[in-house]
Amino acid sequence: MSFFLMPTPAAARRAFLGHSGLMLSGAAVALLAGRDALAAKSGSATGNDVQILNTALGAELEAIAAYQLGAESKLLEKPVLDLAVTFQGHHKEHADVLAKTIAKLGGKAVAAKARYDFPVEQLKSQADVLRFASKLEQGAVSAYLGAVPLFGNRELSKAAASILGDEAMHWAVLRQALGETPVPSAFVS
């Protein structure tokens, strides 16, 4: 399953968390949040942490490629193009932190794929590109929402919630650009 080809919220959570119900360890999330001292207190990381971080890194690299596709499509007007490039920059920052975290944990970061299976033939207008990006961000929100409550350490939940907040803002702005209600309900699932 490709994470960004409009997954269901449950599928997005599974893609983010990895196979067999694995989850990020407290140490990994503390490292992601730039809190090395907290990571040391949280215990050592496992090979599963590296695997899951690589899954998240793969998703971030795919998001970078998706925003690049949108930027190069010549379908986006200047303000929307600027927005896409800004959001792509956020995903680049996430990918950089993930790759550094994987290295800190002794793992080898995955590389971007040479080609992604994006629905290029369906992207014929600015609205199509925005809808594609909106679904991408919705999947990221759902994935982080599934991860936040898994942490016993409130600081780690706070770090994961910070990333979730960034993805939720992207999704809301994209919905607004589509002329949709930016926040369609009082709860996110």
mmCIF file with all atom_site columns, C-alpha atoms in Angstrom, residues 6 118-125 128-129:
data_model
loop_
_atom_site.group_PDB
_atom_site.id
_atom_site.type_symbol
_atom_site.label_atom_id
_atom_site.label_alt_id
_atom_site.label_comp_id
_atom_site.label_asym_id
_atom_site.label_entity_id
_atom_site.label_seq_id
_atom_site.pdbx_PDB_ins_code
_atom_site.Cartn_x
_atom_site.Cartn_y
_atom_site.Cartn_z
_atom_site.occupancy
_atom_site.B_iso_or_equiv
_atom_site.pdbx_formal_charge
_atom_site.auth_seq_id
_atom_site.auth_comp_id
_atom_site.auth_asym_id
_atom_site.auth_atom_id
_atom_site.pdbx_PDB_model_num
ATOM 1  C CA . MET A 1 6   ? -5.537 8.265  -0.188  1.00 0.00 ? 6   MET A CA 1
ATOM 2  C CA . PHE A 1 118 ? 1.352  8.900  -7.812  1.00 0.00 ? 118 PHE A CA 1
ATOM 3  C CA . PRO A 1 119 ? -1.987 9.328  -9.619  1.00 0.00 ? 119 PRO A CA 1
ATOM 4  C CA . VAL A 1 120 ? -0.429 11.745 -12.144 1.00 0.00 ? 120 VAL A CA 1
ATOM 5  C CA . GLU A 1 121 ? -3.140 11.123 -14.737 1.00 0.00 ? 121 GLU A CA 1
ATOM 6  C CA . GLN A 1 122 ? -5.744 12.398 -12.248 1.00 0.00 ? 122 GLN A CA 1
ATOM 7  C CA . LEU A 1 123 ? -3.939 15.706 -11.636 1.00 0.00 ? 123 LEU A CA 1
ATOM 8  C CA . LYS A 1 124 ? -5.434 17.995 -14.274 1.00 0.00 ? 124 LYS A CA 1
ATOM 9  C CA . SER A 1 125 ? -6.108 21.157 -12.294 1.00 0.00 ? 125 SER A CA 1
ATOM 10 C CA . ASP A 1 128 ? -6.796 18.135 -8.178  1.00 0.00 ? 128 ASP A CA 1
ATOM 11 C CA . VAL A 1 129 ? -3.292 18.817 -6.861  1.00 0.00 ? 129 VAL A CA 1
#
